[in-house]
Amino acid sequence: MKREISFILAILMLFAFPLSAKAEEKKTIDAKSNILMNLDTGEVIKEHNAYEHLSPASVTKLMSILLILEAIDSGKIKLSDEVAATETAVSKGGSQIWLEIGEKMSVNDLFKAVVIASANDACTLLGEYIAGSDSAFVDMMNQRVKTLGLKNSHFENCTGLDDEITNHYSCAYDLAVIAKEIMKHKLILKYSTVWLDSLRNGKTELNNTNKLINKYNGMTGLKTGTTSNAGFCLCATATRDNISFVSVVLGAKTSDDRFDLTRQLLDYGFANYKIEEMKIDNSKIKSVRVKKGEIKKIKPKYSSNQKVLLPKNSNKITYKYKFKNEVQAPIKAGDTLGEVEVYSSNNKISTIPLKSDKNVKSVSFLYIFKKMINNI
């Protein structure tokens, strides 16, 4: 009898677990927009309404964070600089560290408050310190949007507070690109991976608003956002086994939904893709003839450390080298002279441009005359 009961239980367990797994796979989460992008190549893997104009709430601060990092890395400001709180910064509502007018705080602590706790007063103060005024910093944000080639973002403030503005928007794709740019600055990891910290000698506690920081393997950041207009938003970055992804979720109905959808997106990326460095054979790159130029041949160059995103089950990578037979001077540095096509399983997966690394002038009468004099 015991043996029969054990057998029945075993059969029930076999059927129960697959059904549970299927139910988990079918779970759908409602959000207005989302995207999964590979951070190494910028390739979009999955997206839903990724170019739709939406309020990004505090995910707006991605652009603020990028400009702050660029100001630090360029030496325009230093982490040790002390900044006095202004009336404009102190007047900001929402998440804050309750700065008082005239209170001095280091750039390091202010930036910590922005990245970890999404402090609006700290973000505004840093923007003023960099650009001279709050409005000038917002102008910098919109100018940076243009230099990144983004078409679907416009900011009216540096915080994402959207109760008194009408033309403040971004989209999942643009925010993913901004996050990709941020992650080029390794300093961000000093702040974005911190779960709990403090200011004012421990008197002010900072809790990371990204609840996946200590719960998701490989999580490296980056920014949450919530308003009644925007819903629940999250831009998350994660790295495992030398491959990195960024996901953006905008307009989720609940806080749990934004975190759950983020997990699903990142899990999909890590489960299905790998990153490999391209191994271009420099000996196969041929020189290109230059017609009517001051030099007769030029050898194309390519950017080093090129990477390619591949499905995990993909076959060996192969390369096809293509060159122009001849180009006519003048040639500018950066002009395309050929390309390397990258294939996997007979499918072209990438193209690497081969470019001139120098300017080549056209032959002039003066050039010919000088050559003749030198040969006498």
Short mmCIF file of C-alpha atoms in Angstrom, two decimals:
data_model
loop_
_atom_site.label_atom_id
_atom_site.label_comp_id
_atom_site.label_asym_id
_atom_site.label_seq_id
_atom_site.Cartn_x
_atom_site.Cartn_y
_atom_site.Cartn_z
CA MET A 1 0.00 0.00 0.00
CA LYS A 2 2.78 2.45 0.95
CA ARG A 3 4.54 1.63 -2.30
CA GLU A 4 1.38 2.45 -4.31
CA ILE A 5 0.89 5.79 -2.51
CA SER A 6 4.52 6.76 -3.13
CA PHE A 7 4.13 5.94 -6.82
CA ILE A 8 0.98 8.07 -7.12
CA LEU A 9 2.66 11.02 -5.35
CA ALA A 10 5.66 10.78 -7.66
CA ILE A 11 3.41 10.89 -10.74
CA LEU A 12 1.52 13.90 -9.37
CA MET A 13 4.78 15.76 -8.74
CA LEU A 14 5.99 15.11 -12.29
CA PHE A 15 2.85 16.72 -13.70
CA ALA A 16 2.66 19.53 -11.17
CA PHE A 17 6.05 21.16 -11.76
CA PRO A 18 5.89 21.53 -15.56
CA LEU A 19 2.41 23.08 -15.26
CA SER A 20 3.74 25.56 -12.71
CA ALA A 21 6.66 26.46 -14.97
CA LYS A 22 4.36 27.00 -17.94
CA ALA A 23 2.10 29.23 -15.89
CA GLU A 24 5.15 31.30 -14.95
CA GLU A 25 6.23 31.61 -18.59
CA LYS A 26 2.78 32.83 -19.68
CA LYS A 27 2.65 35.58 -17.08
CA THR A 28 2.41 38.93 -18.83
CA ILE A 29 3.05 42.29 -17.21
CA ASP A 30 1.37 45.47 -18.37
CA ALA A 31 3.68 48.42 -19.03
CA LYS A 32 3.37 51.19 -21.59
CA SER A 33 6.85 50.67 -23.00
CA ASN A 34 9.97 48.56 -22.54
CA ILE A 35 13.25 47.67 -24.20
CA LEU A 36 16.20 45.32 -23.79
CA MET A 37 19.49 46.49 -25.30
CA ASN A 38 22.97 44.98 -25.28
CA LEU A 39 25.38 47.45 -23.69
CA ASP A 40 28.40 46.19 -25.63
CA THR A 41 27.01 46.70 -29.13
CA GLY A 42 23.89 48.83 -28.65
CA GLU A 43 21.75 46.22 -30.40
CA VAL A 44 18.07 46.13 -29.46
CA ILE A 45 17.02 42.60 -28.55
CA LYS A 46 13.41 43.13 -27.50
CA GLU A 47 11.17 46.18 -27.43
CA HIS A 48 7.57 47.27 -27.00
CA ASN A 49 6.60 50.84 -27.95
CA ALA A 50 10.25 51.76 -27.39
CA TYR A 51 9.99 55.06 -29.31
CA GLU A 52 6.73 56.30 -27.77
CA HIS A 53 6.91 59.70 -26.04
CA LEU A 54 6.25 59.16 -22.34
CA SER A 55 6.92 60.90 -19.06
CA PRO A 56 10.05 59.22 -17.61
CA ALA A 57 9.63 60.55 -14.04
CA SER A 58 12.97 60.41 -12.18
CA VAL A 59 14.52 58.26 -14.90
CA THR A 60 15.02 61.75 -16.36
CA LYS A 61 18.00 61.92 -14.00
CA LEU A 62 19.92 59.58 -16.31
CA MET A 63 20.77 62.62 -18.42
CA SER A 64 21.60 64.64 -15.31
CA ILE A 65 23.85 61.82 -14.11
CA LEU A 66 25.60 61.63 -17.49
CA LEU A 67 26.37 65.36 -17.49
CA ILE A 68 27.60 65.22 -13.89
CA LEU A 69 29.91 62.30 -14.71
CA GLU A 70 31.25 64.12 -17.77
CA ALA A 71 31.91 67.23 -15.68
CA ILE A 72 33.80 65.15 -13.10
CA ASP A 73 35.81 63.17 -15.65
CA SER A 74 36.75 66.32 -17.58
CA GLY A 75 37.96 68.04 -14.42
CA LYS A 76 35.34 70.78 -14.59
CA ILE A 77 34.25 69.85 -11.07
CA LYS A 78 35.85 67.65 -8.40
CA LEU A 79 34.32 65.15 -6.02
CA SER A 80 35.91 67.06 -3.15
CA ASP A 81 34.37 70.43 -4.12
CA GLU A 82 32.05 71.90 -1.49
CA VAL A 83 28.80 73.36 -2.84
CA ALA A 84 26.47 75.67 -0.93
CA ALA A 85 22.76 74.88 -1.21
CA THR A 86 20.70 77.47 -3.10
CA GLU A 87 17.09 78.53 -2.67
CA THR A 88 16.26 76.96 -6.05
CA ALA A 89 17.66 73.58 -5.03
CA VAL A 90 16.07 73.63 -1.58
CA SER A 91 12.63 74.44 -3.02
CA LYS A 92 12.41 71.21 -5.01
CA GLY A 93 9.80 68.72 -3.84
CA GLY A 94 9.63 64.94 -4.10
CA SER A 95 12.57 62.77 -3.06
CA GLN A 96 15.23 64.84 -1.32
CA ILE A 97 17.88 64.99 1.38
CA TRP A 98 16.38 68.16 2.89
CA LEU A 99 19.18 70.57 2.10
CA GLU A 100 19.04 73.91 3.90
CA ILE A 101 19.92 77.20 2.20
CA GLY A 102 23.65 77.81 2.58
CA GLU A 103 24.40 74.28 3.77
CA LYS A 104 27.63 73.01 2.23
CA MET A 105 28.02 69.49 0.92
CA SER A 106 30.67 67.84 -1.25
CA VAL A 107 30.05 66.91 -4.87
CA ASN A 108 30.71 63.31 -3.82
CA ASP A 109 27.90 63.33 -1.24
CA LEU A 110 25.50 65.21 -3.50
CA PHE A 111 26.11 62.77 -6.35
CA LYS A 112 25.69 59.86 -3.95
CA ALA A 113 22.30 61.27 -2.97
CA VAL A 114 21.26 61.61 -6.62
CA VAL A 115 22.24 58.11 -7.73
CA ILE A 116 21.25 56.15 -4.62
CA ALA A 117 18.25 58.07 -3.29
CA SER A 118 17.13 60.09 -6.36
CA ALA A 119 17.37 63.35 -4.41
CA ASN A 120 15.85 66.22 -6.40
CA ASP A 121 17.47 68.97 -4.33
CA ALA A 122 20.94 67.43 -4.72
CA CYS A 123 20.43 66.95 -8.47
CA THR A 124 19.33 70.56 -8.96
CA LEU A 125 22.24 71.89 -6.91
CA LEU A 126 24.80 69.92 -8.94
CA GLY A 127 23.19 71.15 -12.15
CA GLU A 128 23.47 74.75 -10.98
CA TYR A 129 27.09 74.20 -9.95
CA ILE A 130 28.00 72.82 -13.38
CA ALA A 131 26.02 75.15 -15.65
CA GLY A 132 25.54 78.28 -13.54
CA SER A 133 21.77 77.97 -13.22
CA ASP A 134 19.02 75.37 -13.20
CA SER A 135 17.71 76.47 -16.61
CA ALA A 136 21.20 76.48 -18.15
CA PHE A 137 21.70 72.90 -16.99
CA VAL A 138 18.41 71.86 -18.62
CA ASP A 139 19.67 73.48 -21.83
CA MET A 140 22.81 71.34 -21.51
CA MET A 141 20.63 68.25 -21.14
CA ASN A 142 18.75 68.98 -24.35
CA GLN A 143 21.95 69.79 -26.20
CA ARG A 144 23.40 66.44 -25.11
CA VAL A 145 20.28 64.74 -26.43
CA LYS A 146 21.14 66.18 -29.84
CA THR A 147 24.81 65.18 -29.75
CA LEU A 148 23.77 61.61 -28.94
CA GLY A 149 21.55 61.65 -32.02
CA LEU A 150 18.37 61.02 -30.04
CA LYS A 151 15.08 62.10 -31.61
CA ASN A 152 12.43 61.40 -28.98
CA SER A 153 13.48 63.23 -25.82
CA HIS A 154 13.00 66.75 -24.51
CA PHE A 155 13.55 67.83 -20.92
CA GLU A 156 12.07 70.76 -19.00
CA ASN A 157 13.82 70.04 -15.72
CA CYS A 158 16.64 67.88 -14.39
CA THR A 159 14.57 65.91 -11.87
CA GLY A 160 11.61 64.41 -13.72
CA LEU A 161 8.97 66.06 -11.53
CA ASP A 162 6.11 66.34 -14.01
CA ASP A 163 3.16 67.94 -12.22
CA GLU A 164 3.78 71.45 -13.61
CA ILE A 165 5.32 70.80 -17.04
CA THR A 166 3.81 69.93 -20.42
CA ASN A 167 6.68 69.28 -22.84
CA HIS A 168 8.91 66.90 -20.86
CA TYR A 169 9.24 63.46 -22.41
CA SER A 170 11.55 60.66 -23.44
CA CYS A 171 11.25 57.09 -24.69
CA ALA A 172 12.59 53.70 -23.69
CA TYR A 173 15.10 53.61 -26.57
CA ASP A 174 16.57 57.05 -25.84
CA LEU A 175 16.90 56.30 -22.13
CA ALA A 176 18.67 53.01 -22.91
CA VAL A 177 21.17 54.89 -25.10
CA ILE A 178 21.78 57.44 -22.33
CA ALA A 179 22.33 54.58 -19.87
CA LYS A 180 24.78 52.98 -22.31
CA GLU A 181 26.72 56.24 -22.38
CA ILE A 182 26.67 56.46 -18.57
CA MET A 183 28.14 52.97 -18.19
CA LYS A 184 31.25 54.09 -20.10
CA HIS A 185 32.12 56.04 -16.94
CA LYS A 186 33.32 53.44 -14.43
CA LEU A 187 32.89 55.93 -11.58
CA ILE A 188 29.13 55.35 -11.68
CA LEU A 189 29.57 51.85 -10.21
CA LYS A 190 30.91 53.37 -7.00
CA TYR A 191 27.41 54.75 -6.41
CA SER A 192 24.90 52.75 -8.46
CA THR A 193 25.74 49.40 -6.84
CA VAL A 194 25.33 50.66 -3.26
CA TRP A 195 22.28 49.38 -1.40
CA LEU A 196 22.52 51.48 1.77
CA ASP A 197 24.63 54.54 2.69
CA SER A 198 24.40 57.75 4.66
CA LEU A 199 25.23 61.46 4.76
CA ARG A 200 25.92 64.02 7.47
CA ASN A 201 27.96 61.60 9.60
CA GLY A 202 25.25 58.96 9.53
CA LYS A 203 22.36 61.29 10.34
CA THR A 204 20.77 61.03 6.88
CA GLU A 205 20.17 57.51 5.57
CA LEU A 206 20.23 56.76 1.85
CA ASN A 207 18.29 53.72 0.62
CA ASN A 208 18.70 52.65 -2.99
CA THR A 209 15.40 53.02 -4.81
CA ASN A 210 16.37 50.13 -7.12
CA LYS A 211 15.23 47.12 -5.11
CA LEU A 212 17.02 44.71 -7.47
CA ILE A 213 20.48 45.90 -6.38
CA ASN A 214 20.89 43.22 -3.73
CA LYS A 215 18.43 40.72 -5.23
CA TYR A 216 19.39 40.24 -8.89
CA ASN A 217 22.69 38.59 -9.81
CA GLY A 218 24.93 41.01 -11.69
CA MET A 219 22.80 44.13 -11.17
CA THR A 220 24.89 47.31 -11.58
CA GLY A 221 22.23 50.06 -11.51
CA LEU A 222 20.67 52.33 -12.48
CA LYS A 223 17.58 54.56 -11.99
CA THR A 224 13.97 54.31 -10.83
CA GLY A 225 11.15 56.79 -11.31
CA THR A 226 7.56 57.17 -10.17
CA THR A 227 4.90 59.84 -10.61
CA SER A 228 1.13 59.66 -11.05
CA ASN A 229 1.57 60.72 -14.70
CA ALA A 230 4.46 58.39 -15.54
CA GLY A 231 3.51 55.34 -13.51
CA PHE A 232 6.31 53.11 -12.24
CA CYS A 233 9.54 53.25 -14.27
CA LEU A 234 12.97 51.62 -14.10
CA CYS A 235 16.18 51.65 -16.10
CA ALA A 236 18.34 48.70 -15.00
CA THR A 237 21.81 47.55 -16.01
CA ALA A 238 23.39 44.18 -15.31
CA THR A 239 26.55 42.25 -16.20
CA ARG A 240 27.33 38.53 -16.12
CA ASP A 241 30.13 36.57 -17.80
CA ASN A 242 31.44 39.61 -19.71
CA ILE A 243 28.07 40.44 -21.28
CA SER A 244 26.03 43.47 -20.23
CA PHE A 245 22.45 44.56 -20.83
CA VAL A 246 20.28 47.56 -20.12
CA SER A 247 16.52 47.34 -19.79
CA VAL A 248 14.02 50.17 -19.54
CA VAL A 249 10.45 49.82 -18.32
CA LEU A 250 8.12 52.83 -18.51
CA GLY A 251 4.54 53.15 -17.29
CA ALA A 252 4.16 49.97 -15.26
CA LYS A 253 1.03 49.84 -13.11
CA THR A 254 2.75 48.78 -9.89
CA SER A 255 6.23 48.91 -8.42
CA ASP A 256 6.43 45.12 -8.41
CA ASP A 257 5.48 45.05 -12.10
CA ARG A 258 8.45 47.20 -13.11
CA PHE A 259 10.87 44.97 -11.19
CA ASP A 260 9.28 41.73 -12.43
CA LEU A 261 9.34 42.84 -16.07
CA THR A 262 12.94 43.98 -15.67
CA ARG A 263 13.86 40.52 -14.39
CA GLN A 264 12.13 38.91 -17.37
CA LEU A 265 13.92 41.12 -19.88
CA LEU A 266 17.37 40.67 -18.36
CA ASP A 267 16.86 36.93 -17.83
CA TYR A 268 16.01 36.60 -21.52
CA GLY A 269 19.19 38.39 -22.54
CA PHE A 270 21.49 36.36 -20.32
CA ALA A 271 19.81 33.06 -21.24
CA ASN A 272 19.94 33.52 -25.00
CA TYR A 273 22.96 35.64 -25.94
CA LYS A 274 26.74 35.78 -25.68
CA ILE A 275 29.32 38.39 -26.61
CA GLU A 276 32.51 37.70 -28.57
CA GLU A 277 35.40 39.86 -29.68
CA MET A 278 35.93 39.93 -33.42
CA LYS A 279 39.26 38.54 -34.60
CA ILE A 280 40.10 40.47 -37.74
CA ASP A 281 43.17 39.28 -39.63
CA ASN A 282 45.21 42.41 -40.28
CA SER A 283 47.27 40.61 -42.95
CA LYS A 284 44.12 40.31 -45.09
CA ILE A 285 43.51 44.05 -45.14
CA LYS A 286 44.86 45.28 -48.47
CA SER A 287 46.03 48.74 -49.42
CA VAL A 288 43.77 50.76 -51.72
CA ARG A 289 45.12 52.66 -54.74
CA VAL A 290 44.77 56.44 -54.60
CA LYS A 291 44.17 58.23 -57.90
CA LYS A 292 45.71 61.70 -58.31
CA GLY A 293 46.80 61.79 -54.70
CA GLU A 294 50.03 62.85 -53.01
CA ILE A 295 50.45 59.19 -51.99
CA LYS A 296 49.75 56.22 -54.26
CA LYS A 297 48.31 53.76 -51.73
CA ILE A 298 46.58 53.85 -48.37
CA LYS A 299 45.91 50.97 -45.97
CA PRO A 300 42.48 51.01 -44.31
CA LYS A 301 42.19 50.89 -40.52
CA TYR A 302 39.49 49.58 -38.19
CA SER A 303 38.50 50.24 -34.60
CA SER A 304 40.05 47.74 -32.21
CA ASN A 305 38.13 45.73 -29.59
CA GLN A 306 35.12 45.29 -31.85
CA LYS A 307 32.50 43.01 -30.29
CA VAL A 308 29.59 41.08 -31.73
CA LEU A 309 26.39 39.87 -30.07
CA LEU A 310 25.54 36.26 -30.87
CA PRO A 311 22.87 33.71 -29.96
CA LYS A 312 24.35 31.25 -27.47
CA ASN A 313 23.92 28.35 -29.90
CA SER A 314 25.59 30.13 -32.84
CA ASN A 315 28.37 28.57 -34.89
CA LYS A 316 31.92 29.77 -35.56
CA ILE A 317 32.33 33.33 -36.85
CA THR A 318 33.69 33.83 -40.37
CA TYR A 319 34.80 37.02 -42.14
CA LYS A 320 34.67 38.41 -45.68
CA TYR A 321 37.03 41.27 -46.56
CA LYS A 322 35.91 43.80 -49.17
CA PHE A 323 37.85 46.80 -50.49
CA LYS A 324 37.47 49.53 -53.07
CA ASN A 325 39.81 48.99 -56.02
CA GLU A 326 40.66 52.66 -56.23
CA VAL A 327 39.70 55.96 -54.62
CA GLN A 328 40.28 59.44 -55.92
CA ALA A 329 41.97 62.14 -53.89
CA PRO A 330 41.28 64.18 -51.87
CA ILE A 331 40.59 61.72 -49.06
CA LYS A 332 39.59 62.68 -45.54
CA ALA A 333 40.44 60.76 -42.38
CA GLY A 334 37.37 58.65 -41.66
CA ASP A 335 36.41 58.07 -45.30
CA THR A 336 35.29 54.48 -45.90
CA LEU A 337 37.69 52.39 -48.01
CA GLY A 338 36.18 48.96 -47.46
CA GLU A 339 34.45 46.72 -44.96
CA VAL A 340 34.63 43.40 -43.17
CA GLU A 341 31.42 41.39 -43.22
CA VAL A 342 30.92 39.11 -40.22
CA TYR A 343 28.96 35.87 -40.62
CA SER A 344 27.62 33.17 -38.33
CA SER A 345 25.81 30.13 -39.76
CA ASN A 346 25.92 31.83 -43.20
CA ASN A 347 23.98 34.80 -41.83
CA LYS A 348 25.56 38.25 -41.91
CA ILE A 349 25.49 39.51 -38.34
CA SER A 350 27.65 42.62 -38.53
CA THR A 351 29.66 44.88 -40.81
CA ILE A 352 32.86 46.60 -39.71
CA PRO A 353 33.85 49.65 -41.76
CA LEU A 354 37.46 50.01 -42.88
CA LYS A 355 38.44 53.66 -42.96
CA SER A 356 41.26 56.02 -43.84
CA ASP A 357 43.21 57.20 -40.80
CA LYS A 358 44.73 60.18 -42.61
CA ASN A 359 44.00 63.01 -45.02
CA VAL A 360 45.35 62.64 -48.55
CA LYS A 361 45.55 65.77 -50.68
CA SER A 362 45.08 65.87 -54.43
CA VAL A 363 48.20 66.32 -56.51
CA SER A 364 48.70 70.04 -57.22
CA PHE A 365 51.04 71.91 -59.57
CA LEU A 366 53.02 73.11 -56.53
CA TYR A 367 53.37 69.51 -55.29
CA ILE A 368 54.63 68.35 -58.72
CA PHE A 369 57.03 71.30 -58.94
CA LYS A 370 58.51 70.51 -55.50
CA LYS A 371 58.95 66.86 -56.51
CA MET A 372 60.80 67.91 -59.65
CA ILE A 373 63.12 70.24 -57.69
CA ASN A 374 63.88 67.50 -55.15
CA ASN A 375 64.78 65.08 -57.94
CA ILE A 376 67.26 67.44 -59.62
#
